[in-house]
Coordinates of C-alpha atoms and ligand atoms in Angstrom, one line a residue:
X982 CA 105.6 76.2 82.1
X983 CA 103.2 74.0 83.5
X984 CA 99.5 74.1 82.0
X985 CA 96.0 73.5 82.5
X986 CA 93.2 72.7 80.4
X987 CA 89.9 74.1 80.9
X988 CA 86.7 72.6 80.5
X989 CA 86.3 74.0 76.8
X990 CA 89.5 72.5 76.0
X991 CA 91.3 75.4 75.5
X992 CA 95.0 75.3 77.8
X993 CA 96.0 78.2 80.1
X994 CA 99.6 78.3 81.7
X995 CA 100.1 77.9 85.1
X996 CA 101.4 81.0 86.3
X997 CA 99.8 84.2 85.5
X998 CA 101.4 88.1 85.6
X999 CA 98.9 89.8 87.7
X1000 CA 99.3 93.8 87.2
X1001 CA 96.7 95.1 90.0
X1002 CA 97.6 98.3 90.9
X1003 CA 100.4 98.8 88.2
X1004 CA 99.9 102.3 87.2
X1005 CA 99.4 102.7 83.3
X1006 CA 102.0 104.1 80.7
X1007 CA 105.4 103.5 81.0
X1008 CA 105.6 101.3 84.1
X1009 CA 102.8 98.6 82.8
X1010 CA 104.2 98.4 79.5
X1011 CA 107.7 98.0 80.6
X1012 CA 107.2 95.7 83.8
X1013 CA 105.1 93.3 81.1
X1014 CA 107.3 93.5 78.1
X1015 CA 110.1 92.1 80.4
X1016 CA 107.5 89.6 81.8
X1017 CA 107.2 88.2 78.7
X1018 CA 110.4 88.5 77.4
X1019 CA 111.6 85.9 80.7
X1020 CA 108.8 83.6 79.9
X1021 CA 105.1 85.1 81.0
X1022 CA 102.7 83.8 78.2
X1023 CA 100.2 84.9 80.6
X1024 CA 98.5 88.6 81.7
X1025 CA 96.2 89.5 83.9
X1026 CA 94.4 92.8 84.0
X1027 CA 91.4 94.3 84.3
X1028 CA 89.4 97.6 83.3
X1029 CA 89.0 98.8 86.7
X1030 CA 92.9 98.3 87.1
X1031 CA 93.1 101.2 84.2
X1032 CA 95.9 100.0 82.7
X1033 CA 94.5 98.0 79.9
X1034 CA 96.4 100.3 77.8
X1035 CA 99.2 100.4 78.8
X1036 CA 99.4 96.4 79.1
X1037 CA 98.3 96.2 75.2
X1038 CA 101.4 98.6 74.8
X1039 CA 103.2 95.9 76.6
X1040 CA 102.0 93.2 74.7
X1041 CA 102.9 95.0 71.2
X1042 CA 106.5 95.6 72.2
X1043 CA 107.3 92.0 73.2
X1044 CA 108.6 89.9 70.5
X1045 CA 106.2 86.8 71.3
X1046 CA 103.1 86.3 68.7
X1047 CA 99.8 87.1 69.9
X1048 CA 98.4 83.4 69.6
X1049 CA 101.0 82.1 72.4
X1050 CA 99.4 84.7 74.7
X1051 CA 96.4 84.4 77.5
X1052 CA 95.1 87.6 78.0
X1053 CA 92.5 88.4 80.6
X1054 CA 90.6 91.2 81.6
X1055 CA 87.6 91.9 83.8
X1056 CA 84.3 93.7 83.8
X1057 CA 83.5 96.4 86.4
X1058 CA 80.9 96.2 88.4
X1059 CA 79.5 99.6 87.8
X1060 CA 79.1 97.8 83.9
X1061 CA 76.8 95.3 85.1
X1062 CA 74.0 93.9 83.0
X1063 CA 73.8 92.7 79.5
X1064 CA 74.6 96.0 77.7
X1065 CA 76.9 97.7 79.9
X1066 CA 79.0 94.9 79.9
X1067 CA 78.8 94.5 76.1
X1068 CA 80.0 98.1 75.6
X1069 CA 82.7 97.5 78.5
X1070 CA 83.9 94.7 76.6
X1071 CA 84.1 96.6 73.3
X1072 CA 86.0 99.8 75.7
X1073 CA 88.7 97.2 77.3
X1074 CA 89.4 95.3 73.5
X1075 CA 90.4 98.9 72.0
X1076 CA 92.4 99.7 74.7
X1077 CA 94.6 96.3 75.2
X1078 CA 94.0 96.4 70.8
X1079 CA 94.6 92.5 71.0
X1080 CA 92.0 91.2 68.9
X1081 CA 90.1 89.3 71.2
X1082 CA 90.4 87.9 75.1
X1083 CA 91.1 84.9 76.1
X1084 CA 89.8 85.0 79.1
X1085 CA 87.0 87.5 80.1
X1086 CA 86.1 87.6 84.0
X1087 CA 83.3 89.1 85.6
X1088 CA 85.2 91.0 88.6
X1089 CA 82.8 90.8 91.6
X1090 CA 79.3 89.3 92.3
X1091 CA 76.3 92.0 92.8
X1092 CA 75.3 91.1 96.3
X1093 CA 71.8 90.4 97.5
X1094 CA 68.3 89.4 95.6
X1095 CA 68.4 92.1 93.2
X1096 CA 72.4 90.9 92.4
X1097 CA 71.3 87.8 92.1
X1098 CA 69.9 88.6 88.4
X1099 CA 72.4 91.3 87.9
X1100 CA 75.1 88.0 88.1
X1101 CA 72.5 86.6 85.1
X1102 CA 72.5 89.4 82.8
X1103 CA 76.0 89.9 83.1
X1104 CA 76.7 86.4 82.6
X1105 CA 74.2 86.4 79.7
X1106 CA 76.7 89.1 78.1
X1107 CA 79.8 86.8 78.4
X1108 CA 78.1 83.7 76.7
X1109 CA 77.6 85.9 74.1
X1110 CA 80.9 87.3 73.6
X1111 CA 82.2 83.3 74.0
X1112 CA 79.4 82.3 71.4
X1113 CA 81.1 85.0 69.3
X1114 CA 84.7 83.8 69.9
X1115 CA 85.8 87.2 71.1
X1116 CA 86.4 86.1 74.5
X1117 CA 88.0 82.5 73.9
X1118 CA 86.8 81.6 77.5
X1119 CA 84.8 83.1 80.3
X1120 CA 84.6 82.7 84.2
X1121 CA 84.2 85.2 87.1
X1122 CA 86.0 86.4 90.1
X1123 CA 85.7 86.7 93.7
X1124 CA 82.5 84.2 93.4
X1125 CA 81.8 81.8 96.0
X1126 CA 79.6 78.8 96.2
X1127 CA 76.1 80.4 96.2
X1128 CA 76.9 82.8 93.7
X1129 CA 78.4 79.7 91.6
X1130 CA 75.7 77.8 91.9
X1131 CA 73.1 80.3 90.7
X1132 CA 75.1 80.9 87.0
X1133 CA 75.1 76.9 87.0
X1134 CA 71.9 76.9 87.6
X1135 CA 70.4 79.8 85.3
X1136 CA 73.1 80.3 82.7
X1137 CA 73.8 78.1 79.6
X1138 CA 78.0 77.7 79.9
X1139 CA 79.3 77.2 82.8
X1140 CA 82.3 79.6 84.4
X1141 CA 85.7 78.0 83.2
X1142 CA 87.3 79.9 85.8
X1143 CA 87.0 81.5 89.3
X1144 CA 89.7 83.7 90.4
X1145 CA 89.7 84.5 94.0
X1146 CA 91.7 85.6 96.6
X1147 CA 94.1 82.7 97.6
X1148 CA 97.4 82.9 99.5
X1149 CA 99.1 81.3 102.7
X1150 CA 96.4 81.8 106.1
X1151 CA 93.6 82.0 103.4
X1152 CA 92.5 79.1 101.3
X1153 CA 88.7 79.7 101.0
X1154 CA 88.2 75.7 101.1
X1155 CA 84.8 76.0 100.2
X1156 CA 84.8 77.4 97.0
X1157 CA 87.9 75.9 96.2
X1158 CA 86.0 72.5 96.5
X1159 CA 83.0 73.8 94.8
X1160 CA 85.0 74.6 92.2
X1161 CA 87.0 71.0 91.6
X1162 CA 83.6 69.6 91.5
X1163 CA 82.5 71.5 88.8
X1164 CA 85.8 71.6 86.4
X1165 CA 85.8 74.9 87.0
X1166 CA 89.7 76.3 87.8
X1167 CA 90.8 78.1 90.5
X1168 CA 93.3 81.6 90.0
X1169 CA 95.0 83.1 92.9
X1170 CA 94.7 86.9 93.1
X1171 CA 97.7 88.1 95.3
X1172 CA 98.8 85.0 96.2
X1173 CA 101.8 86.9 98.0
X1174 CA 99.0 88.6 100.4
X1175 CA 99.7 91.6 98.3
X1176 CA 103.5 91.0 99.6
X1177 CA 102.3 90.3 103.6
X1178 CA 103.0 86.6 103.7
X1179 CA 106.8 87.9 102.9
X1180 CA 107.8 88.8 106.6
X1181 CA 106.0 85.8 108.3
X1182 CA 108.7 83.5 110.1
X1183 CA 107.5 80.2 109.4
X1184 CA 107.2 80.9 106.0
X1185 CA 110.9 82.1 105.7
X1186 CA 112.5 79.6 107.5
X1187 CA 110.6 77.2 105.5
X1188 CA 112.2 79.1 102.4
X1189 CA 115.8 78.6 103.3
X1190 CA 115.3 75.4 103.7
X1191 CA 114.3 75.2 99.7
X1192 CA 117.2 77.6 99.1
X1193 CA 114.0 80.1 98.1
X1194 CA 112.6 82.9 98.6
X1195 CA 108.9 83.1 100.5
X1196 CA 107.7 84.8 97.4
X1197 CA 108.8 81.3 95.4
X1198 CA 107.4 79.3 98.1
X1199 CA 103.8 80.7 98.0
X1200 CA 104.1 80.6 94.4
X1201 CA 105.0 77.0 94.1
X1202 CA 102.3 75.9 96.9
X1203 CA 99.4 77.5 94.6
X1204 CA 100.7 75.7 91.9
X1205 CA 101.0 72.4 93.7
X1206 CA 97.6 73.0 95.5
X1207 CA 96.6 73.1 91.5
X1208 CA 95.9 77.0 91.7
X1209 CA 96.8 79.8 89.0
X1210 CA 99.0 82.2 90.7
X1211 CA 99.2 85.7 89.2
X1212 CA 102.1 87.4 91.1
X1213 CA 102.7 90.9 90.3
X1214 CA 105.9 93.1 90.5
X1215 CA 107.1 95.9 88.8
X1216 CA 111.2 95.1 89.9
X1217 CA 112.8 93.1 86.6
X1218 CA 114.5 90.6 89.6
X1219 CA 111.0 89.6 91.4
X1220 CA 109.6 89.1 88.3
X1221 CA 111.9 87.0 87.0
X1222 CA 112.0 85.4 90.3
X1223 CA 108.6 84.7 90.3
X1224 CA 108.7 82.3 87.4
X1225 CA 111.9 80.4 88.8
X1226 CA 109.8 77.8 90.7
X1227 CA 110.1 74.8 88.4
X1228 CA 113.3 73.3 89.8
X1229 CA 111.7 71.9 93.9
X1230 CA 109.3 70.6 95.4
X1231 CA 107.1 70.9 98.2
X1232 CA 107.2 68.4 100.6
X1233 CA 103.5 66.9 101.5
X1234 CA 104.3 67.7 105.1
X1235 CA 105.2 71.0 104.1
X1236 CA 102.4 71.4 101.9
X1237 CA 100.2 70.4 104.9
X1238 CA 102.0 73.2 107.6
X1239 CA 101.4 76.1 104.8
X1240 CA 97.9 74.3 104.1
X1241 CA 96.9 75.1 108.0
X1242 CA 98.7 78.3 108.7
X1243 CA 96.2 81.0 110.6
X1244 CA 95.5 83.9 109.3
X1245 CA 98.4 86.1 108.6
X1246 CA 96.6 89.1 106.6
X1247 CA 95.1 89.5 103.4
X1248 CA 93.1 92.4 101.4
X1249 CA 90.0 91.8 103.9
X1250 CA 87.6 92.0 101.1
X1251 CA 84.3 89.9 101.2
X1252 CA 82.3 89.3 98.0
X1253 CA 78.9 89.7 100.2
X1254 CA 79.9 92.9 102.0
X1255 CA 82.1 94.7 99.4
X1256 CA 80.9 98.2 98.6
X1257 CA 81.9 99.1 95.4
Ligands
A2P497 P1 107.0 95.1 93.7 O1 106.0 95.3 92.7 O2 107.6 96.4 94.2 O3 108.1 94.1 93.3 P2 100.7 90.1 95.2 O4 101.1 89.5 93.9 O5 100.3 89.1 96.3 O6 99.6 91.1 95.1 O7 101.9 90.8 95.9 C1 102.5 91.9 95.2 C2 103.4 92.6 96.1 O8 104.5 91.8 96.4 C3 104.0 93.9 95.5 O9 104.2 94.8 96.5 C4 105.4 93.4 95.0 O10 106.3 94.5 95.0 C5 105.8 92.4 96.0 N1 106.5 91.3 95.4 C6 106.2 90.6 94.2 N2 107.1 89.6 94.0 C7 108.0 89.7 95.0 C8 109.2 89.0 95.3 N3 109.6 88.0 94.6 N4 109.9 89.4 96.4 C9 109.5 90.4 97.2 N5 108.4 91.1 97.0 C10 107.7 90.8 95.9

């Protein structure tokens, strides 16, 4: 499994298991357990995705001690602030009961003037849970430049991570640069389009020309654009699948075609015009 180191140090592996919108109970806990019993060392969840139960469950029934796993989770942004966001920390750590995070994300930027300090205290919250080694690392989501460069301005730490959408058709260049300038990594939220870059034609010719699937190839072009992708499936095959993209490469001028593909769909969510 390739890895990456953040700025703290501390290494996070390559490839994420991403389990938006996998309902809680059963189908969490069973669709992780089997992600890390094929090799997932990393999970990605959030309270808002209301499974954190469920994915703990997950966690407990694999085989694989707790130390050789990244776990992250998110704050909501109706938990904004300093102490909402230290009591929605405490509610997500019961519910995954894994002892601390490794990675604790704040899930969207507040928007506007008044967000602008809503970003702070929130932030302010994080540091201290990372000050108390609870959350082993800290970042946001779905932050682009200006929001960035307010926390680097006000905060103390800076965000080890920024996970935004990031698939084929939608590369978000700027805060992907902002980001390499600052050591701060990139993750790919649905870096399958939430499964819409499968049908595209250039994408699965391209495919059978790597004897892969399109779902491999977008995988393998986040990780060789030096992106976290965090795939999620609930079939055993696709999620096994999903890992199997250690044995090809992308060509550069393949690279480049995927690089500059239009837009081919995507959530359509905009950090500044959100409202939730
Ligand atoms: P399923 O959970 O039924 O396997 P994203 O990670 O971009 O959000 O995409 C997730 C969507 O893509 C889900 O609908 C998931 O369906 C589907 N998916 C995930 N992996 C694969 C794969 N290897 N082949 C086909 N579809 C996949």
């Amino acid at each position: 499994m390739k890895e990456y180191s953040l700025i703290d140090g501390r290494m996070i592996p390559g490839i994420g298991f991403g389990t938006w919108q996998i309902p809680d109970g059963e189908i969490v806990k069973e669709s992780v357990r089997i992600a890390i019993a094929n090799g997932y060392r990393h999970i990605d969840t959030a309270a808002i995705y209301d499974n954190e139960t469920g994915v703990g469950e997950g966690i407990a029934a694999s085989e694989v001690r707790r130390e050789e796993l990244f776990i992250t989770t998110k704050v909501w942004n109706s938990d904004r602030g300093y102490d909402q966001t230290m009591r929605a920390f405490e509610r997500s750590l019961e519910k995954l009961d894994v002892g601390y995070v490794d990675l604790y994300l704040i899930h969207w930027p507040a928007r506007g003037d008044s967000g602008r300090k809503e970003n702070l205290d929130t932030w302010r919250a994080l540091e201290t849970l990372y000050k108390e080694g609870r959350a082993k690392s800290i970042g946001v989501s779905n932050f682009l430049r200006h929001h960035l460069i307010d926390l680097i301005n006000d905060g103390e730490i800076l965000p080890m991570v920024d996970q935004i959408e990031y698939h084929p058709g939608y590369t978000q260049p700027e805060t992907v640069d902002f980001c390499r300038e600052h050591n701060i990594l990139v993750e790919a939220w649905s870096p399958l389009g939430s499964g819409k870059m499968l049908e595209n034609e250039q994408l699965k010719q391209m495919a059978e020309g790597y004897e892969k699937t399109v779902a491999q190839l977008c995988i393998r072009w986040c990780l060789q654009n030096e992106t976290i992708p965090l795939p999620k499936s609930t079939t055993p095959e696709r999620i096994i699948q999903n890992l199997d993209v250690f044995d090809f490469t992308i060509t550069d001028e393949d690279m480049a075609v995927i690089d500059n593909l239009p837009y081919i769909g995507g959530s359509g969510l905009h950090p500044d015009k959100i409202n939730f």
